[in-house]
């Protein structure tokens, strides 16, 4: 009998802890829940209006949330738990999206409802985090990163996911490309270095001989030294200049999520 009581006691303790566990989640006070204070007031008002207008047009529900800390929990289960607690998206449609930022852990996640996983795919979510949010956050522009991420989410949900992928490819190619100033430097160095050898080698062949080891070619007089290194000097000097680079009344519609989306950190 004693052995049967122990599992029953543990089960009762677990059930008793569930309400407290749920209460640890923030309240859904509006389309933007900035509990970590990462969004400036004007941008928050503008963002709320944008999300409200988009929901009226499409019925898709996007909510932005920032929290001070995850308190030791991984962001993926926390985001899914918060999404389900807030019931984002319409019941039966499951067309909600949660953009979550955990300030102290420097983590972010886009949690996608069941009904939108085929449109806002894991790939799209990852691209938005890596190419839009992370660079802005690392520069200290939390408001800008969140606002532009919402713009990207709306872009994809409106059927323009290919544009997001094309932009990411352009960014990748730009990062892989050699900077223009490096190309200019190499070109100048090559002209000066190989040009000197060209004059040294071609002047005796194509130039007019003026005297012992003296030639005129391309309007320049070229004299060769008598040193073993075979150096030469030019009658006209050339120099190069230096160059250097220096609201209340808002609630979820009963939707749910199965863990689709992506996470990242900055």
PDB file of C-alpha atoms in Angstrom:
ATOM      1  CA  UNK A   1       0.000   0.000   0.000  1.00  0.00           C
ATOM      2  CA  UNK A   2       2.861   2.331   0.880  1.00  0.00           C
ATOM      3  CA  UNK A   3       4.411   1.723  -2.558  1.00  0.00           C
ATOM      4  CA  UNK A   4       1.160   2.771  -4.228  1.00  0.00           C
ATOM      5  CA  UNK A   5       0.900   5.968  -2.226  1.00  0.00           C
ATOM      6  CA  UNK A   6       4.247   7.389  -3.392  1.00  0.00           C
ATOM      7  CA  UNK A   7       3.365   7.674  -7.133  1.00  0.00           C
ATOM      8  CA  UNK A   8      -0.024   9.124  -6.187  1.00  0.00           C
ATOM      9  CA  UNK A   9       1.634  11.762  -4.001  1.00  0.00           C
ATOM     10  CA  UNK A  10       4.088  12.673  -6.762  1.00  0.00           C
ATOM     11  CA  UNK A  11       1.233  12.982  -9.255  1.00  0.00           C
ATOM     12  CA  UNK A  12      -0.677  15.274  -6.903  1.00  0.00           C
ATOM     13  CA  UNK A  13       2.414  17.448  -6.439  1.00  0.00           C
ATOM     14  CA  UNK A  14       2.884  17.687 -10.192  1.00  0.00           C
ATOM     15  CA  UNK A  15      -0.748  18.683 -10.728  1.00  0.00           C
ATOM     16  CA  UNK A  16      -0.463  21.258  -7.961  1.00  0.00           C
ATOM     17  CA  UNK A  17       2.605  22.765  -9.624  1.00  0.00           C
ATOM     18  CA  UNK A  18       1.030  23.109 -13.053  1.00  0.00           C
ATOM     19  CA  UNK A  19      -0.958  26.291 -12.291  1.00  0.00           C
ATOM     20  CA  UNK A  20       2.144  27.972 -10.863  1.00  0.00           C
ATOM     21  CA  UNK A  21       4.104  26.857 -13.888  1.00  0.00           C
ATOM     22  CA  UNK A  22       1.550  28.430 -16.236  1.00  0.00           C
ATOM     23  CA  UNK A  23       1.439  31.628 -14.180  1.00  0.00           C
ATOM     24  CA  UNK A  24       5.147  32.145 -14.858  1.00  0.00           C
ATOM     25  CA  UNK A  25       4.238  33.110 -18.421  1.00  0.00           C
ATOM     26  CA  UNK A  26       3.587  36.799 -19.178  1.00  0.00           C
ATOM     27  CA  UNK A  27       0.087  38.031 -19.898  1.00  0.00           C
ATOM     28  CA  UNK A  28      -1.000  38.728 -23.455  1.00  0.00           C
ATOM     29  CA  UNK A  29      -1.630  42.477 -23.211  1.00  0.00           C
ATOM     30  CA  UNK A  30      -1.442  43.336 -26.911  1.00  0.00           C
ATOM     31  CA  UNK A  31       0.142  42.509 -30.230  1.00  0.00           C
ATOM     32  CA  UNK A  32       3.449  43.776 -28.828  1.00  0.00           C
ATOM     33  CA  UNK A  33       4.393  42.607 -25.327  1.00  0.00           C
ATOM     34  CA  UNK A  34       7.682  44.361 -24.635  1.00  0.00           C
ATOM     35  CA  UNK A  35       8.383  43.213 -21.082  1.00  0.00           C
ATOM     36  CA  UNK A  36      12.158  43.531 -21.613  1.00  0.00           C
ATOM     37  CA  UNK A  37      11.934  47.145 -22.798  1.00  0.00           C
ATOM     38  CA  UNK A  38      13.744  46.553 -26.103  1.00  0.00           C
ATOM     39  CA  UNK A  39      11.402  48.525 -28.404  1.00  0.00           C
ATOM     40  CA  UNK A  40      11.025  52.289 -28.312  1.00  0.00           C
ATOM     41  CA  UNK A  41       7.536  53.668 -27.680  1.00  0.00           C
ATOM     42  CA  UNK A  42       6.929  55.204 -31.105  1.00  0.00           C
ATOM     43  CA  UNK A  43       8.021  52.050 -32.912  1.00  0.00           C
ATOM     44  CA  UNK A  44       5.836  49.936 -30.617  1.00  0.00           C
ATOM     45  CA  UNK A  45       2.762  51.976 -31.504  1.00  0.00           C
ATOM     46  CA  UNK A  46       3.568  51.805 -35.226  1.00  0.00           C
ATOM     47  CA  UNK A  47       4.281  48.088 -35.028  1.00  0.00           C
ATOM     48  CA  UNK A  48       1.006  47.430 -33.212  1.00  0.00           C
ATOM     49  CA  UNK A  49      -0.911  49.296 -35.912  1.00  0.00           C
ATOM     50  CA  UNK A  50       0.889  47.326 -38.644  1.00  0.00           C
ATOM     51  CA  UNK A  51       0.106  43.974 -37.027  1.00  0.00           C
ATOM     52  CA  UNK A  52      -3.529  44.946 -36.449  1.00  0.00           C
ATOM     53  CA  UNK A  53      -3.988  46.009 -40.068  1.00  0.00           C
ATOM     54  CA  UNK A  54      -2.351  42.817 -41.332  1.00  0.00           C
ATOM     55  CA  UNK A  55      -4.568  40.648 -39.133  1.00  0.00           C
ATOM     56  CA  UNK A  56      -7.715  42.391 -40.386  1.00  0.00           C
ATOM     57  CA  UNK A  57      -6.621  41.802 -43.972  1.00  0.00           C
ATOM     58  CA  UNK A  58      -5.380  38.223 -43.744  1.00  0.00           C
ATOM     59  CA  UNK A  59      -6.686  36.859 -40.389  1.00  0.00           C
ATOM     60  CA  UNK A  60      -3.097  35.738 -39.660  1.00  0.00           C
ATOM     61  CA  UNK A  61      -2.126  36.809 -36.146  1.00  0.00           C
ATOM     62  CA  UNK A  62       1.454  37.945 -35.437  1.00  0.00           C
ATOM     63  CA  UNK A  63       2.551  38.782 -31.892  1.00  0.00           C
ATOM     64  CA  UNK A  64       5.920  40.202 -30.805  1.00  0.00           C
ATOM     65  CA  UNK A  65       7.154  39.462 -27.289  1.00  0.00           C
ATOM     66  CA  UNK A  66      10.341  40.347 -25.431  1.00  0.00           C
ATOM     67  CA  UNK A  67      11.152  38.925 -22.009  1.00  0.00           C
ATOM     68  CA  UNK A  68      14.001  39.736 -19.626  1.00  0.00           C
ATOM     69  CA  UNK A  69      15.060  36.112 -19.144  1.00  0.00           C
ATOM     70  CA  UNK A  70      14.176  32.493 -19.844  1.00  0.00           C
ATOM     71  CA  UNK A  71      15.172  31.588 -16.254  1.00  0.00           C
ATOM     72  CA  UNK A  72      17.184  28.593 -17.388  1.00  0.00           C
ATOM     73  CA  UNK A  73      14.659  27.191 -19.867  1.00  0.00           C
ATOM     74  CA  UNK A  74      15.539  26.665 -23.525  1.00  0.00           C
ATOM     75  CA  UNK A  75      13.846  29.140 -25.831  1.00  0.00           C
ATOM     76  CA  UNK A  76      12.207  26.475 -28.048  1.00  0.00           C
ATOM     77  CA  UNK A  77       9.955  24.873 -25.384  1.00  0.00           C
ATOM     78  CA  UNK A  78       9.325  28.270 -23.788  1.00  0.00           C
ATOM     79  CA  UNK A  79       8.178  29.789 -27.080  1.00  0.00           C
ATOM     80  CA  UNK A  80       5.929  26.823 -27.839  1.00  0.00           C
ATOM     81  CA  UNK A  81       4.477  26.930 -24.330  1.00  0.00           C
ATOM     82  CA  UNK A  82       3.863  30.685 -24.559  1.00  0.00           C
ATOM     83  CA  UNK A  83       2.298  30.315 -28.010  1.00  0.00           C
ATOM     84  CA  UNK A  84      -0.124  27.672 -26.730  1.00  0.00           C
ATOM     85  CA  UNK A  85      -0.859  29.624 -23.550  1.00  0.00           C
ATOM     86  CA  UNK A  86      -1.746  32.703 -25.604  1.00  0.00           C
ATOM     87  CA  UNK A  87      -3.558  30.545 -28.220  1.00  0.00           C
ATOM     88  CA  UNK A  88      -2.265  32.614 -31.112  1.00  0.00           C
ATOM     89  CA  UNK A  89      -4.057  32.353 -34.435  1.00  0.00           C
ATOM     90  CA  UNK A  90      -7.610  31.390 -35.212  1.00  0.00           C
ATOM     91  CA  UNK A  91      -9.103  28.172 -33.872  1.00  0.00           C
ATOM     92  CA  UNK A  92      -9.090  25.567 -36.615  1.00  0.00           C
ATOM     93  CA  UNK A  93      -6.746  27.696 -38.727  1.00  0.00           C
ATOM     94  CA  UNK A  94      -3.773  27.756 -36.338  1.00  0.00           C
ATOM     95  CA  UNK A  95      -2.488  30.762 -38.265  1.00  0.00           C
ATOM     96  CA  UNK A  96      -0.465  32.494 -35.568  1.00  0.00           C
ATOM     97  CA  UNK A  97       3.180  33.594 -35.435  1.00  0.00           C
ATOM     98  CA  UNK A  98       5.167  34.482 -32.317  1.00  0.00           C
ATOM     99  CA  UNK A  99       8.365  36.517 -32.554  1.00  0.00           C
ATOM    100  CA  UNK A 100      10.086  36.068 -29.192  1.00  0.00           C
ATOM    101  CA  UNK A 101      13.277  37.700 -27.875  1.00  0.00           C
ATOM    102  CA  UNK A 102      14.950  36.723 -24.594  1.00  0.00           C
ATOM    103  CA  UNK A 103      17.144  39.679 -23.654  1.00  0.00           C
ATOM    104  CA  UNK A 104      19.527  38.260 -21.052  1.00  0.00           C
ATOM    105  CA  UNK A 105      20.212  35.008 -22.923  1.00  0.00           C
ATOM    106  CA  UNK A 106      20.576  36.937 -26.210  1.00  0.00           C
ATOM    107  CA  UNK A 107      18.254  34.467 -27.926  1.00  0.00           C
ATOM    108  CA  UNK A 108      15.409  34.921 -30.398  1.00  0.00           C
ATOM    109  CA  UNK A 109      12.849  32.602 -31.958  1.00  0.00           C
ATOM    110  CA  UNK A 110      10.091  32.666 -34.550  1.00  0.00           C
ATOM    111  CA  UNK A 111       7.385  30.164 -33.519  1.00  0.00           C
ATOM    112  CA  UNK A 112       4.948  29.281 -36.311  1.00  0.00           C
ATOM    113  CA  UNK A 113       1.427  27.877 -35.972  1.00  0.00           C
ATOM    114  CA  UNK A 114       0.460  24.575 -37.587  1.00  0.00           C
ATOM    115  CA  UNK A 115      -1.536  26.265 -40.331  1.00  0.00           C
ATOM    116  CA  UNK A 116       1.320  28.502 -41.529  1.00  0.00           C
ATOM    117  CA  UNK A 117       4.199  26.039 -41.483  1.00  0.00           C
ATOM    118  CA  UNK A 118       3.842  25.457 -45.221  1.00  0.00           C
ATOM    119  CA  UNK A 119       4.079  29.204 -45.958  1.00  0.00           C
ATOM    120  CA  UNK A 120       6.424  30.557 -43.296  1.00  0.00           C
ATOM    121  CA  UNK A 121       8.767  27.598 -43.416  1.00  0.00           C
ATOM    122  CA  UNK A 122      11.635  26.829 -41.075  1.00  0.00           C
ATOM    123  CA  UNK A 123      13.986  28.075 -43.790  1.00  0.00           C
ATOM    124  CA  UNK A 124      12.205  31.414 -44.041  1.00  0.00           C
ATOM    125  CA  UNK A 125      12.265  31.815 -40.270  1.00  0.00           C
ATOM    126  CA  UNK A 126      15.982  31.044 -40.150  1.00  0.00           C
ATOM    127  CA  UNK A 127      16.753  33.517 -42.934  1.00  0.00           C
ATOM    128  CA  UNK A 128      14.815  36.261 -41.150  1.00  0.00           C
ATOM    129  CA  UNK A 129      16.697  35.626 -37.926  1.00  0.00           C
ATOM    130  CA  UNK A 130      20.155  35.300 -39.461  1.00  0.00           C
ATOM    131  CA  UNK A 131      19.969  38.033 -42.112  1.00  0.00           C
ATOM    132  CA  UNK A 132      17.655  40.585 -40.506  1.00  0.00           C
ATOM    133  CA  UNK A 133      17.586  40.244 -36.736  1.00  0.00           C
ATOM    134  CA  UNK A 134      21.086  39.113 -35.812  1.00  0.00           C
ATOM    135  CA  UNK A 135      23.022  41.865 -37.685  1.00  0.00           C
ATOM    136  CA  UNK A 136      20.752  44.583 -36.283  1.00  0.00           C
ATOM    137  CA  UNK A 137      20.905  43.212 -32.740  1.00  0.00           C
ATOM    138  CA  UNK A 138      24.678  42.956 -32.838  1.00  0.00           C
ATOM    139  CA  UNK A 139      24.741  46.626 -33.823  1.00  0.00           C
ATOM    140  CA  UNK A 140      22.517  47.451 -30.846  1.00  0.00           C
ATOM    141  CA  UNK A 141      19.482  48.252 -33.017  1.00  0.00           C
ATOM    142  CA  UNK A 142      16.894  46.068 -31.289  1.00  0.00           C
ATOM    143  CA  UNK A 143      13.915  48.134 -32.433  1.00  0.00           C
ATOM    144  CA  UNK A 144      15.046  48.137 -36.068  1.00  0.00           C
ATOM    145  CA  UNK A 145      15.789  44.421 -36.070  1.00  0.00           C
ATOM    146  CA  UNK A 146      12.362  43.537 -34.673  1.00  0.00           C
ATOM    147  CA  UNK A 147      10.475  45.910 -36.985  1.00  0.00           C
ATOM    148  CA  UNK A 148      12.280  44.654 -40.094  1.00  0.00           C
ATOM    149  CA  UNK A 149      11.794  41.033 -39.007  1.00  0.00           C
ATOM    150  CA  UNK A 150       8.046  41.646 -38.772  1.00  0.00           C
ATOM    151  CA  UNK A 151       8.152  43.205 -42.244  1.00  0.00           C
ATOM    152  CA  UNK A 152       9.869  40.062 -43.529  1.00  0.00           C
ATOM    153  CA  UNK A 153       7.320  37.787 -41.852  1.00  0.00           C
ATOM    154  CA  UNK A 154       4.491  39.754 -43.467  1.00  0.00           C
ATOM    155  CA  UNK A 155       6.324  39.582 -46.802  1.00  0.00           C
ATOM    156  CA  UNK A 156       6.458  35.789 -46.644  1.00  0.00           C
ATOM    157  CA  UNK A 157       2.868  35.391 -45.439  1.00  0.00           C
ATOM    158  CA  UNK A 158       1.747  37.539 -48.379  1.00  0.00           C
ATOM    159  CA  UNK A 159       3.292  34.985 -50.733  1.00  0.00           C
ATOM    160  CA  UNK A 160       6.633  36.614 -51.465  1.00  0.00           C
ATOM    161  CA  UNK A 161       8.912  34.105 -49.815  1.00  0.00           C
ATOM    162  CA  UNK A 162      11.010  33.858 -52.986  1.00  0.00           C
ATOM    163  CA  UNK A 163      12.016  37.509 -52.597  1.00  0.00           C
ATOM    164  CA  UNK A 164      13.291  36.788 -49.095  1.00  0.00           C
ATOM    165  CA  UNK A 165      15.362  33.875 -50.379  1.00  0.00           C
ATOM    166  CA  UNK A 166      16.661  35.914 -53.324  1.00  0.00           C
ATOM    167  CA  UNK A 167      17.719  38.704 -50.981  1.00  0.00           C
ATOM    168  CA  UNK A 168      19.561  36.220 -48.789  1.00  0.00           C
ATOM    169  CA  UNK A 169      21.376  34.862 -51.853  1.00  0.00           C
ATOM    170  CA  UNK A 170      22.380  38.375 -52.920  1.00  0.00           C
ATOM    171  CA  UNK A 171      23.715  39.048 -49.446  1.00  0.00           C
ATOM    172  CA  UNK A 172      25.694  35.819 -49.517  1.00  0.00           C
ATOM    173  CA  UNK A 173      27.228  36.644 -52.885  1.00  0.00           C
ATOM    174  CA  UNK A 174      28.108  40.137 -51.675  1.00  0.00           C
ATOM    175  CA  UNK A 175      29.851  38.672 -48.627  1.00  0.00           C
ATOM    176  CA  UNK A 176      31.790  36.205 -50.797  1.00  0.00           C
ATOM    177  CA  UNK A 177      32.839  38.847 -53.320  1.00  0.00           C
ATOM    178  CA  UNK A 178      36.282  40.460 -53.058  1.00  0.00           C
ATOM    179  CA  UNK A 179      35.933  44.076 -51.854  1.00  0.00           C
ATOM    180  CA  UNK A 180      36.428  46.622 -54.640  1.00  0.00           C
ATOM    181  CA  UNK A 181      39.234  48.416 -52.852  1.00  0.00           C
ATOM    182  CA  UNK A 182      41.201  45.160 -52.660  1.00  0.00           C
ATOM    183  CA  UNK A 183      40.788  44.708 -56.411  1.00  0.00           C
ATOM    184  CA  UNK A 184      41.971  48.282 -57.054  1.00  0.00           C
ATOM    185  CA  UNK A 185      44.993  47.810 -54.801  1.00  0.00           C
ATOM    186  CA  UNK A 186      45.987  44.564 -56.530  1.00  0.00           C
ATOM    187  CA  UNK A 187      45.535  46.163 -59.962  1.00  0.00           C
ATOM    188  CA  UNK A 188      47.715  49.154 -59.073  1.00  0.00           C
ATOM    189  CA  UNK A 189      50.369  46.925 -57.543  1.00  0.00           C
ATOM    190  CA  UNK A 190      50.359  44.652 -60.597  1.00  0.00           C
ATOM    191  CA  UNK A 191      50.710  47.593 -63.015  1.00  0.00           C
ATOM    192  CA  UNK A 192      53.604  49.094 -61.090  1.00  0.00           C
ATOM    193  CA  UNK A 193      55.391  45.816 -60.477  1.00  0.00           C
ATOM    194  CA  UNK A 194      54.943  44.104 -63.826  1.00  0.00           C
ATOM    195  CA  UNK A 195      55.150  47.421 -65.675  1.00  0.00           C
ATOM    196  CA  UNK A 196      58.673  47.922 -64.389  1.00  0.00           C
ATOM    197  CA  UNK A 197      59.690  44.520 -65.646  1.00  0.00           C
ATOM    198  CA  UNK A 198      57.969  45.239 -68.941  1.00  0.00           C
ATOM    199  CA  UNK A 199      59.997  48.381 -69.510  1.00  0.00           C
ATOM    200  CA  UNK A 200      63.200  46.612 -68.536  1.00  0.00           C
ATOM    201  CA  UNK A 201      62.604  43.721 -70.916  1.00  0.00           C
ATOM    202  CA  UNK A 202      60.913  45.393 -73.873  1.00  0.00           C
ATOM    203  CA  UNK A 203      62.777  48.704 -74.168  1.00  0.00           C
ATOM    204  CA  UNK A 204      65.879  47.120 -75.779  1.00  0.00           C
ATOM    205  CA  UNK A 205      63.632  45.225 -78.202  1.00  0.00           C
ATOM    206  CA  UNK A 206      61.192  47.926 -79.299  1.00  0.00           C
ATOM    207  CA  UNK A 207      62.947  51.121 -78.257  1.00  0.00           C
ATOM    208  CA  UNK A 208      65.498  53.306 -80.164  1.00  0.00           C
ATOM    209  CA  UNK A 209      69.042  53.007 -78.950  1.00  0.00           C
ATOM    210  CA  UNK A 210      70.567  56.292 -77.843  1.00  0.00           C
ATOM    211  CA  UNK A 211      73.881  54.993 -76.584  1.00  0.00           C
ATOM    212  CA  UNK A 212      75.390  52.255 -74.482  1.00  0.00           C
ATOM    213  CA  UNK A 213      72.603  50.783 -72.415  1.00  0.00           C
ATOM    214  CA  UNK A 214      70.380  53.785 -73.157  1.00  0.00           C
ATOM    215  CA  UNK A 215      67.085  53.514 -75.050  1.00  0.00           C
ATOM    216  CA  UNK A 216      64.123  55.702 -75.866  1.00  0.00           C
ATOM    217  CA  UNK A 217      60.718  54.009 -75.910  1.00  0.00           C
ATOM    218  CA  UNK A 218      57.165  55.324 -75.544  1.00  0.00           C
ATOM    219  CA  UNK A 219      58.537  58.845 -75.092  1.00  0.00           C
ATOM    220  CA  UNK A 220      60.775  57.834 -72.216  1.00  0.00           C
ATOM    221  CA  UNK A 221      64.546  57.543 -71.993  1.00  0.00           C
ATOM    222  CA  UNK A 222      65.596  54.401 -70.194  1.00  0.00           C
ATOM    223  CA  UNK A 223      69.115  53.853 -68.917  1.00  0.00           C
ATOM    224  CA  UNK A 224      70.334  50.537 -67.548  1.00  0.00           C
ATOM    225  CA  UNK A 225      72.688  50.448 -64.579  1.00  0.00           C
ATOM    226  CA  UNK A 226      75.874  48.484 -64.715  1.00  0.00           C
ATOM    227  CA  UNK A 227      75.099  46.564 -61.573  1.00  0.00           C
ATOM    228  CA  UNK A 228      74.644  42.831 -61.667  1.00  0.00           C
ATOM    229  CA  UNK A 229      71.050  43.183 -60.644  1.00  0.00           C
ATOM    230  CA  UNK A 230      70.247  44.560 -64.091  1.00  0.00           C
ATOM    231  CA  UNK A 231      68.340  47.528 -62.703  1.00  0.00           C
ATOM    232  CA  UNK A 232      67.382  50.505 -64.800  1.00  0.00           C
ATOM    233  CA  UNK A 233      66.413  54.103 -64.319  1.00  0.00           C
ATOM    234  CA  UNK A 234      64.041  56.253 -66.283  1.00  0.00           C
ATOM    235  CA  UNK A 235      64.646  59.755 -67.565  1.00  0.00           C
ATOM    236  CA  UNK A 236      61.149  60.832 -66.559  1.00  0.00           C
ATOM    237  CA  UNK A 237      60.018  60.140 -63.079  1.00  0.00           C
ATOM    238  CA  UNK A 238      56.662  58.666 -62.229  1.00  0.00           C
ATOM    239  CA  UNK A 239      55.056  58.783 -58.814  1.00  0.00           C
ATOM    240  CA  UNK A 240      51.833  57.421 -57.419  1.00  0.00           C
ATOM    241  CA  UNK A 241      49.722  59.126 -54.802  1.00  0.00           C
ATOM    242  CA  UNK A 242      48.944  57.273 -51.603  1.00  0.00           C
ATOM    243  CA  UNK A 243      45.476  55.771 -51.114  1.00  0.00           C
ATOM    244  CA  UNK A 244      43.794  54.312 -48.066  1.00  0.00           C
ATOM    245  CA  UNK A 245      40.322  53.213 -46.975  1.00  0.00           C
ATOM    246  CA  UNK A 246      39.265  54.044 -44.053  1.00  0.00           C
ATOM    247  CA  UNK A 247      -3.592  47.023 -26.064  1.00  0.00           C
ATOM    248  CA  UNK A 248      -5.985  45.896 -23.829  1.00  0.00           C
ATOM    249  CA  UNK A 249      -8.859  43.788 -25.177  1.00  0.00           C
ATOM    250  CA  UNK A 250      -6.553  41.682 -27.300  1.00  0.00           C
ATOM    251  CA  UNK A 251      -6.401  37.904 -27.147  1.00  0.00           C
ATOM    252  CA  UNK A 252      -5.479  34.877 -29.173  1.00  0.00           C
ATOM    253  CA  UNK A 253      -8.080  33.152 -31.281  1.00  0.00           C
ATOM    254  CA  UNK A 254      -7.580  29.615 -30.043  1.00  0.00           C
ATOM    255  CA  UNK A 255      -4.757  28.511 -32.326  1.00  0.00           C
ATOM    256  CA  UNK A 256      -1.812  26.241 -31.556  1.00  0.00           C
ATOM    257  CA  UNK A 257       1.724  25.443 -32.649  1.00  0.00           C
ATOM    258  CA  UNK A 258       3.678  22.249 -33.048  1.00  0.00           C
ATOM    259  CA  UNK A 259       7.169  23.678 -32.741  1.00  0.00           C
ATOM    260  CA  UNK A 260       7.757  24.895 -36.274  1.00  0.00           C
ATOM    261  CA  UNK A 261      10.057  27.866 -36.816  1.00  0.00           C
ATOM    262  CA  UNK A 262      13.671  28.691 -36.069  1.00  0.00           C
ATOM    263  CA  UNK A 263      15.893  30.057 -33.296  1.00  0.00           C
ATOM    264  CA  UNK A 264      19.057  32.115 -33.172  1.00  0.00           C
ATOM    265  CA  UNK A 265      21.337  34.205 -30.985  1.00  0.00           C
ATOM    266  CA  UNK A 266      23.322  37.408 -31.242  1.00  0.00           C
TER     267      UNK A 266
END
